[in-house]
Short mmCIF file of C-alpha atoms in Angstrom, two decimals:
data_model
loop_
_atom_site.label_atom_id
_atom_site.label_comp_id
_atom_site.label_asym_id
_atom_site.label_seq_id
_atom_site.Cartn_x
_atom_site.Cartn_y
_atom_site.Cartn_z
CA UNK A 123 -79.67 -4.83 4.29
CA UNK A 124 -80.65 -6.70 7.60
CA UNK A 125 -81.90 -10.43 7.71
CA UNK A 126 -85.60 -11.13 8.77
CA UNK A 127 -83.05 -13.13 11.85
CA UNK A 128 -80.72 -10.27 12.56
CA UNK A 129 -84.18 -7.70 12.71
CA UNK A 130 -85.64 -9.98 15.17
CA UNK A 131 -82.36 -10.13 17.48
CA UNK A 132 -82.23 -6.61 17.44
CA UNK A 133 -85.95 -6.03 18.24
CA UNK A 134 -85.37 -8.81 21.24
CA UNK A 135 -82.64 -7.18 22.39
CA UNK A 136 -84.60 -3.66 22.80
CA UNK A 137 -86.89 -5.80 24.42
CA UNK A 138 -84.71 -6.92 26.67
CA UNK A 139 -83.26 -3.80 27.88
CA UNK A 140 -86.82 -2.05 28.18
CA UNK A 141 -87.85 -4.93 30.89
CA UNK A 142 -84.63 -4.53 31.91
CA UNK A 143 -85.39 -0.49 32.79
CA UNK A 144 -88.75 -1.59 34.36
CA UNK A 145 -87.97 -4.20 36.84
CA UNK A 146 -85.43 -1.81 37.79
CA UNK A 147 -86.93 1.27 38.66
CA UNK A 148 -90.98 -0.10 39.34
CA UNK A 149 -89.69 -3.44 41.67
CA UNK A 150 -89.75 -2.47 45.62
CA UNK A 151 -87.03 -4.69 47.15
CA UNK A 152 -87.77 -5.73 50.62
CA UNK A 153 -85.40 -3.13 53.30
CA UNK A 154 -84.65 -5.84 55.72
CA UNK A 155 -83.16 -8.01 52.84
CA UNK A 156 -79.84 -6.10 52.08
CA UNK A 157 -77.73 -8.64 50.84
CA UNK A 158 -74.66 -6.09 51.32
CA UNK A 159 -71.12 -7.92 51.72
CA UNK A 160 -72.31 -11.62 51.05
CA UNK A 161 -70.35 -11.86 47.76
CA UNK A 162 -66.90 -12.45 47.22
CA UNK A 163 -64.14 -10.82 44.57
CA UNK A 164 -65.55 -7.26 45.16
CA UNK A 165 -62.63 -5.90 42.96
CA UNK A 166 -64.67 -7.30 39.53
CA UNK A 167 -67.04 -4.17 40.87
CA UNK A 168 -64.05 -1.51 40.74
CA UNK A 169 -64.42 0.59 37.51
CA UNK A 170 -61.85 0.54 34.82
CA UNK A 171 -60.83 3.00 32.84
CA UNK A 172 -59.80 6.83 33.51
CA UNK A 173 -62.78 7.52 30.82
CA UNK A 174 -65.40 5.81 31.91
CA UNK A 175 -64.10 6.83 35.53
CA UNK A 176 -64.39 10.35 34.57
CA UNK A 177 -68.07 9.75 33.25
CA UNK A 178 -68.97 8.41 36.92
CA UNK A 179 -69.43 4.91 35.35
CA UNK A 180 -72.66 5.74 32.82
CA UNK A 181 -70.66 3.55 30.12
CA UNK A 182 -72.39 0.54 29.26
CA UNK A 183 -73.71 2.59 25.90
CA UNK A 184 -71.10 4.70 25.53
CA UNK A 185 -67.86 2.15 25.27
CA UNK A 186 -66.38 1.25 21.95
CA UNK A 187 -63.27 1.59 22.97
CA UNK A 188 -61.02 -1.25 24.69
CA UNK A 189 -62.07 -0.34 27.91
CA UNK A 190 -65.91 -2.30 26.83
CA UNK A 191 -63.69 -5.80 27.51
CA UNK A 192 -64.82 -4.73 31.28
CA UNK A 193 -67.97 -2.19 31.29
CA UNK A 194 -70.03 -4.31 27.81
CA UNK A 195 -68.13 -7.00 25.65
CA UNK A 196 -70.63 -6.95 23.38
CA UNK A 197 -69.46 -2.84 22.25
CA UNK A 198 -65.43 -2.90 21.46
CA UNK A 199 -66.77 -4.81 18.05
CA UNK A 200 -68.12 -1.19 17.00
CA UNK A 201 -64.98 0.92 17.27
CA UNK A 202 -63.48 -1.34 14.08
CA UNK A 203 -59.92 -0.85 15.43
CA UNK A 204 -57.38 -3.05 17.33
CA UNK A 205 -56.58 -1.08 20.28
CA UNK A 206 -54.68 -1.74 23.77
CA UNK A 207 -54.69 0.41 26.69
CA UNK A 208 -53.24 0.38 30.25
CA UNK A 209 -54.76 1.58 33.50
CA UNK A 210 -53.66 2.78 37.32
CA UNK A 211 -54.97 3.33 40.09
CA UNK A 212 -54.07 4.22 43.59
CA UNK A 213 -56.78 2.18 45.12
CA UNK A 214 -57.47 2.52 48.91
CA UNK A 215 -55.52 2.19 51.87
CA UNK A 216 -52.66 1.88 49.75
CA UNK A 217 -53.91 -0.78 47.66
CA UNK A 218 -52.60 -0.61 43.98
CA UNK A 219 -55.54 -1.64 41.31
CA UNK A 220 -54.56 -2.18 37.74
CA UNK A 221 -56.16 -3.03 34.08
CA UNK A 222 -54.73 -4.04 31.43
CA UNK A 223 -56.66 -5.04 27.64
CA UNK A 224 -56.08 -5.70 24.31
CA UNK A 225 -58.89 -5.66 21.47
CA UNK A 226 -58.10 -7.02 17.89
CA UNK A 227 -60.10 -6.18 15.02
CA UNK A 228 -60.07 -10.01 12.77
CA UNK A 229 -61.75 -9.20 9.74
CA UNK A 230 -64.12 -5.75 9.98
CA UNK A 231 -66.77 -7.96 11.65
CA UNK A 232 -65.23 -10.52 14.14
CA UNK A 233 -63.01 -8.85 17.07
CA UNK A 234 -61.31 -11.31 20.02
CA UNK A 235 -59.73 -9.24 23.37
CA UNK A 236 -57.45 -10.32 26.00
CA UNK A 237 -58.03 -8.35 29.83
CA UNK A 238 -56.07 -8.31 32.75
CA UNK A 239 -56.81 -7.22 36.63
CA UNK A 240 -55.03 -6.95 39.58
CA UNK A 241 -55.80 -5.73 42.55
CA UNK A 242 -52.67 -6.09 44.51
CA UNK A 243 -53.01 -5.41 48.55
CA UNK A 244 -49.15 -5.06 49.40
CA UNK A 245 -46.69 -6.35 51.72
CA UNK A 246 -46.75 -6.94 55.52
CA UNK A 247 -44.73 -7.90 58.20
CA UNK A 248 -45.88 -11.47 59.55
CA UNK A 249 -46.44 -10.83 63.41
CA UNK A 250 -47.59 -13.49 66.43
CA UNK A 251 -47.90 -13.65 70.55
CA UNK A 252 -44.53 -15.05 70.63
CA UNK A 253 -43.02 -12.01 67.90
CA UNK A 254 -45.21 -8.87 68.36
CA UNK A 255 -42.42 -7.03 66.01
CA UNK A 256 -42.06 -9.36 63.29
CA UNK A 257 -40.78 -13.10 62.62
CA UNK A 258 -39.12 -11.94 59.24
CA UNK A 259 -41.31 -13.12 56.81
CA UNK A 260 -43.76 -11.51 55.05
CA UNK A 261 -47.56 -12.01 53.62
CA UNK A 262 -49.62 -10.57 50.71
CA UNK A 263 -52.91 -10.51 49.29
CA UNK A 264 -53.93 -10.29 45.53
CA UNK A 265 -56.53 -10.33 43.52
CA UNK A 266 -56.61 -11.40 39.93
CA UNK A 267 -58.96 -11.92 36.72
CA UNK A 268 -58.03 -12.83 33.18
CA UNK A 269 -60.38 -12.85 30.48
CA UNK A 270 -60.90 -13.76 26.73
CA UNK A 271 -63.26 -11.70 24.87
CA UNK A 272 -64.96 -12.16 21.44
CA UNK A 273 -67.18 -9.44 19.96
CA UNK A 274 -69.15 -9.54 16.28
CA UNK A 275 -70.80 -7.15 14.44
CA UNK A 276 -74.46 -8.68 13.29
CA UNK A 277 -75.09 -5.59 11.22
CA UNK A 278 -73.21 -1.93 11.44
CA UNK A 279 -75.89 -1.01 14.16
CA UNK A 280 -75.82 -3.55 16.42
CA UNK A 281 -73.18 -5.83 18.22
CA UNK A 282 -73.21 -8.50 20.75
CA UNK A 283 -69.96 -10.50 22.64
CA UNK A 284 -69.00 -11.86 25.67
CA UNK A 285 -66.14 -12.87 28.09
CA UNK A 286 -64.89 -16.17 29.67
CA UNK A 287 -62.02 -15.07 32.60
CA UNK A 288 -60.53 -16.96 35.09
CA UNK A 289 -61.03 -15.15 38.95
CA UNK A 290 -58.13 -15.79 41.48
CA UNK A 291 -58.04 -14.44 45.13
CA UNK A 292 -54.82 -14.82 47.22
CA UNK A 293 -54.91 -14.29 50.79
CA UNK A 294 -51.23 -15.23 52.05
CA UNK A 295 -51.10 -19.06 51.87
CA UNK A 296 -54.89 -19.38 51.02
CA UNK A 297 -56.46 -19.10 48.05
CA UNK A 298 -59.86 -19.67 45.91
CA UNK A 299 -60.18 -19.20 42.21
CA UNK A 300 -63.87 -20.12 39.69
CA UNK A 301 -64.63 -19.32 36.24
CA UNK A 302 -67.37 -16.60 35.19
CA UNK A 303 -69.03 -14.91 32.46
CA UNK A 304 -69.89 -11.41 31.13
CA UNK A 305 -72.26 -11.07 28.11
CA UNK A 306 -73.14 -7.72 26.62
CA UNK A 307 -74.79 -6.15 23.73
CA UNK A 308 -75.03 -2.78 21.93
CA UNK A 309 -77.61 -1.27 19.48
CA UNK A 310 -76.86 2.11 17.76
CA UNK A 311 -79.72 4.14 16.23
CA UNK A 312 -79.99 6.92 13.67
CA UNK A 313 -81.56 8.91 16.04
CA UNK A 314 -78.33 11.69 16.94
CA UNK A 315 -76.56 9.13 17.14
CA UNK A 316 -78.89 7.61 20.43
CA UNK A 317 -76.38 4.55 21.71
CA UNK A 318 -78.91 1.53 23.91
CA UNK A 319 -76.22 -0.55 25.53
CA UNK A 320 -76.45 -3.88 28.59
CA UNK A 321 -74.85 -6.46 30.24
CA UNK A 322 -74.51 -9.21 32.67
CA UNK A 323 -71.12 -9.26 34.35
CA UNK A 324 -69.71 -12.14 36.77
CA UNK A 325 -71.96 -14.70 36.26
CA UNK A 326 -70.03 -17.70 37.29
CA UNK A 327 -68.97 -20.51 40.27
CA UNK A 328 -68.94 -20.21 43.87
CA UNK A 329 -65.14 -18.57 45.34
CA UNK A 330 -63.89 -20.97 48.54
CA UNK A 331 -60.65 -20.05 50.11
CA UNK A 332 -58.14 -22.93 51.19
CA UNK A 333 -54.74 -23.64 51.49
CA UNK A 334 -51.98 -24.97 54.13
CA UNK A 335 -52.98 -22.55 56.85
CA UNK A 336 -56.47 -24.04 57.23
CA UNK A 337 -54.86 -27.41 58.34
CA UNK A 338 -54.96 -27.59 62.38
CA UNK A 339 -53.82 -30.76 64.49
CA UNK A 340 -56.70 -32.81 66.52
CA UNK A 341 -54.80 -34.37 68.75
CA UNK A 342 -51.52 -33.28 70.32
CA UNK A 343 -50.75 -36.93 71.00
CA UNK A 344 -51.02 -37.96 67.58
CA UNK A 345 -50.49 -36.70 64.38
CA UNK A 346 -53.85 -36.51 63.16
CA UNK A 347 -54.46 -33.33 61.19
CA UNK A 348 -58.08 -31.77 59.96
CA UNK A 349 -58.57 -29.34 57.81
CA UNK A 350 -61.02 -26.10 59.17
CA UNK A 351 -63.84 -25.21 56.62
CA UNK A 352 -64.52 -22.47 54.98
CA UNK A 353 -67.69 -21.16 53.27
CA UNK A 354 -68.35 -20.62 49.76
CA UNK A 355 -69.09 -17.49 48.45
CA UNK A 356 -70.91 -16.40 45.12
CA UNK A 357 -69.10 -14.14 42.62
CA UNK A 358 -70.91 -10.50 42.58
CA UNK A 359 -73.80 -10.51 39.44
CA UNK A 360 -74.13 -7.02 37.86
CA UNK A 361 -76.51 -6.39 35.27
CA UNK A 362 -76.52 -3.24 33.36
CA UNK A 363 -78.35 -1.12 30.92
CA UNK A 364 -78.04 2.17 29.67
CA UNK A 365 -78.20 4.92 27.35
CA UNK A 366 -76.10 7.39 25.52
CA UNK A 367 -76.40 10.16 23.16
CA UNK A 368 -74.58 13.09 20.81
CA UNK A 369 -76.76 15.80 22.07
CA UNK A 370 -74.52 18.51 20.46
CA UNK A 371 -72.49 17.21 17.29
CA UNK A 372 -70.28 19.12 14.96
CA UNK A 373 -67.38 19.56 13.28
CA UNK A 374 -65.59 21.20 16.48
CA UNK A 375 -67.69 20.34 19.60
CA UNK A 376 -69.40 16.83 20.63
CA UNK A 377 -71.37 16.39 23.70
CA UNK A 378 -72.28 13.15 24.89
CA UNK A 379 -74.47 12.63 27.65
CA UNK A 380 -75.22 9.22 29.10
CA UNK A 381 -77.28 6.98 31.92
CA UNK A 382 -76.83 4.00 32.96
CA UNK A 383 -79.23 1.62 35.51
CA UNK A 384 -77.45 -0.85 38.09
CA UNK A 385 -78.98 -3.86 39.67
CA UNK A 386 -76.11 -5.82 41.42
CA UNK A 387 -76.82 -9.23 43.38
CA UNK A 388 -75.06 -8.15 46.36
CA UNK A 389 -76.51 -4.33 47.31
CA UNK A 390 -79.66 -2.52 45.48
CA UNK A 391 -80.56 -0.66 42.63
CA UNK A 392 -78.58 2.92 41.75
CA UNK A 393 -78.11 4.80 39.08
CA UNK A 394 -74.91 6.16 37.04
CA UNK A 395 -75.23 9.81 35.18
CA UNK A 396 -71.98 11.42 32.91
CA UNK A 397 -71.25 13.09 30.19
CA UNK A 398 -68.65 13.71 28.03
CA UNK A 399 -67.37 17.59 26.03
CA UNK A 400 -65.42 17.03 23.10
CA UNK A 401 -63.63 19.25 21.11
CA UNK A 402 -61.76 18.65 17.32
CA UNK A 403 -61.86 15.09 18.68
CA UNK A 404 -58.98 15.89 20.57
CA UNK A 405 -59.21 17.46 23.94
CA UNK A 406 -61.89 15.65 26.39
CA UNK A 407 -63.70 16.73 29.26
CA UNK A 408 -65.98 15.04 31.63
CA UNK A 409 -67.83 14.92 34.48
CA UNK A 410 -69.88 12.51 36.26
CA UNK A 411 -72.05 11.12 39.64
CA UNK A 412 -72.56 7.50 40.51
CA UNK A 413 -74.92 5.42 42.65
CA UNK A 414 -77.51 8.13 42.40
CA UNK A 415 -80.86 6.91 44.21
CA UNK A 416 -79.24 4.22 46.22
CA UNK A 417 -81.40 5.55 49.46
CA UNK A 418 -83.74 2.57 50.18
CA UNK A 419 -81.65 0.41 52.43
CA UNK A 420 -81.45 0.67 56.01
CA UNK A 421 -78.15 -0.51 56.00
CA UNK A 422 -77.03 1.96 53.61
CA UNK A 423 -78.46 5.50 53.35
CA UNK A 424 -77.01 8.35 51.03
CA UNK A 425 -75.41 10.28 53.60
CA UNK A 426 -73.37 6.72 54.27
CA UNK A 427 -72.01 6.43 50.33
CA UNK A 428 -68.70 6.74 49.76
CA UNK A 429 -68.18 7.38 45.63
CA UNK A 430 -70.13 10.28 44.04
CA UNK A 431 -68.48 12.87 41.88
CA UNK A 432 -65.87 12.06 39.61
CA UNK A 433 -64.07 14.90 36.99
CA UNK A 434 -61.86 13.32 34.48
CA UNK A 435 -60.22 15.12 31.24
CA UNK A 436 -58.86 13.48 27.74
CA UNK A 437 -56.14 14.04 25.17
CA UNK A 438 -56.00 12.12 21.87
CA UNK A 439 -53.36 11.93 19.00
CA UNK A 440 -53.51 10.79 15.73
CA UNK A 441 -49.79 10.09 14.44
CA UNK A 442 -51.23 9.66 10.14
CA UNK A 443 -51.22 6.49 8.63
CA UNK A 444 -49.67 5.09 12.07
CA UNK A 445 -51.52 5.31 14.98
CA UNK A 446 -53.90 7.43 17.62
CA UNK A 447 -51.92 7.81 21.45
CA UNK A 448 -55.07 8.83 23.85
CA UNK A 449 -54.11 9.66 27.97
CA UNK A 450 -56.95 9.64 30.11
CA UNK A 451 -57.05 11.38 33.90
CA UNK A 452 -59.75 10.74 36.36
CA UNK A 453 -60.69 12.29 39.70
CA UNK A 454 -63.15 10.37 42.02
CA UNK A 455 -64.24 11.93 45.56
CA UNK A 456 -64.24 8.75 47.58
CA UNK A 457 -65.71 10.11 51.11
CA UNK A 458 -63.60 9.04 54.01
CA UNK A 459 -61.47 7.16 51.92
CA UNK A 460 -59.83 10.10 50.38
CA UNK A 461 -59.43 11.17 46.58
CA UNK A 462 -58.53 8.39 43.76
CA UNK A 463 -56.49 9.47 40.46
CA UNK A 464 -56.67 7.43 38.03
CA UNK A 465 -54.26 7.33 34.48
CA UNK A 466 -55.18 5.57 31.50
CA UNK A 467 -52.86 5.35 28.32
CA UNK A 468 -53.95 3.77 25.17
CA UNK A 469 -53.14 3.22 21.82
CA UNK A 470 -55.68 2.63 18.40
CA UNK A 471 -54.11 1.13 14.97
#
């Protein structure tokens, strides 16, 4: 039986994500305001997960697996399992993006998780005026985040959690690094099994970049050195809320289909639609289309979007009394960019 406290959480919460839906989809933002490309540590936006990939990103209701550390903290509490999972992707331009994240279940009700991200940009050769070819050395870029997650069940409906991570940017010698947030929550109703999910990712400090490079001597003569400035830049707030449901359950077949509503602090509103074909709980298929409606701003207009469809397909197996092995494929169509596969293997105890 629920509290009088947990029944009025749960009722706030709905609250919350109703408003949520509203502002969303009733508030005109003003065109001439994009704030496109005035955040930095864009890679907390990339998607993890060859699942939630495949389900073009509607997953903020639909994760219970490890892959909620990212996409709704408050969620992985509900899948009652310790579970780890790894993730690739071929990222553009050659770029290499990878997740890693661990979820342990404490005592039925209390579950902590451990994540991992890199975004690693490669090596190149270090060229100037004086060495068009090369000078020998080399220089990188890489991105990283590392977060600590806690997630409780307040009844066997509804969950709540949130992550503390530590965000790093490396640009050769330079480098910035701040603290943020994520706080999510998930309600589960006896309605087919109707799933209302949101969060609040990246809320956190401002990302400046320094290091030895930025140092420049004043005056030839003397050996008085400055230091050039750099600008601060905020970390990129999404919120998300969403919905997902069993529209077709049985003892074979289970088709979920889900939505989920976007309102980042650095572009404008869009929304994500997927859904997911089940069968013997085994072998997945899915199919999805992100940043649907995105067609207000003048800097950005639909025929200008890059990501849209995404495919993805599933195979899970349960080893008895040991463990369940799941392998996850995605396909995203990424416009100019190309096509992105993404592989994610996991493991449930």
């Amino acid at each position: 039986m629920m509290t009088t406290m947990q029944t009025n959480i749960i009722l706030r919460s709905v609250q919350l994500v109703a408003a949520f839906l509203t502002i969303t989809f009733m508030h005109e933002p003003a065109v001439a305001q994009s704030k496109v490309g005035t955040t930095a540590a864009q890679f907390l936006g990339i998607s993890v997960g060859a699942r939630p990939i495949g389900m073009g990103g509607a997953y903020v209701a639909s994760s219970e697996d490890v892959s909620s550390l990212y996409w709704n903290p408050g969620a992985f509490a509900q899948s009652g399992k310790t579970q780890f999972a790894f993730t690739n992707t071929e990222w553009l331009v050659g770029t290499k993006f990878q997740w890693f994240g661990l979820a342990y279940n404490i005592d039925g009700e209390n579950f902590i998780g451990v994540s991992l991200t890199s975004l690693d940009y490669g090596d190149e050769d270090v060229t100037t005026v004086e060495f068009p070819e090369g000078t020998g050395e080399k220089w990188s870029a890489k991105d990283l985040a590392i977060g600590i997650s806690y997630s409780r069940l307040l009844t066997d409906r509804f969950s709540l959690g949130g992550t503390v991570k530590y965000v790093s940017q490396t640009l050769w010698n330079e480098s910035a690094s701040a603290f943020a947030f994520d706080l999510g929550l998930l309600f589960v109703t006896d309605f087919n099994g109707l799933r209302l999910g949101m969060s609040m990712s990246n809320f956190g400090g401002d990302l400046k970049l320094d290091g030895k490079d930025l140092l420049t001597r004043i005056d030839i003569n003397t050996s008085l050195v400055g230091n050039l400035k750099t600008e601060a830049w905020p970390m990129p707030i999404l919120f998300r809320v969403g919905v997902a449901m069993d529209v077709v359950k049985s003892d074979e077949l289970k088709l979920t289909v889900a939505a989920d509503a976007l309102r980042p602090g650095d572009n404008e509103e869009s929304l994500n639609l997927g859904g997911e074909l089940g069968w013997n709980d085994m072998i997945f298929v899915r199919g999805g289309y992100k940043s649907l409606l995105r067609t207000k701003s003048q800097v950005f207009q639909r025929e200008d979007l890059q990501e849209g469809l995404s495919l993805g397909a599933g195979l899970k197996y349960r080893a008895e009394g040991i463990a369940t092995l799941e392998v996850n494929y995605a396909f995203t169509k990424f416009g100019l960019f190309g096509n992105l596969n993404t592989i994610t293997v996991g493991v449930a105890l």
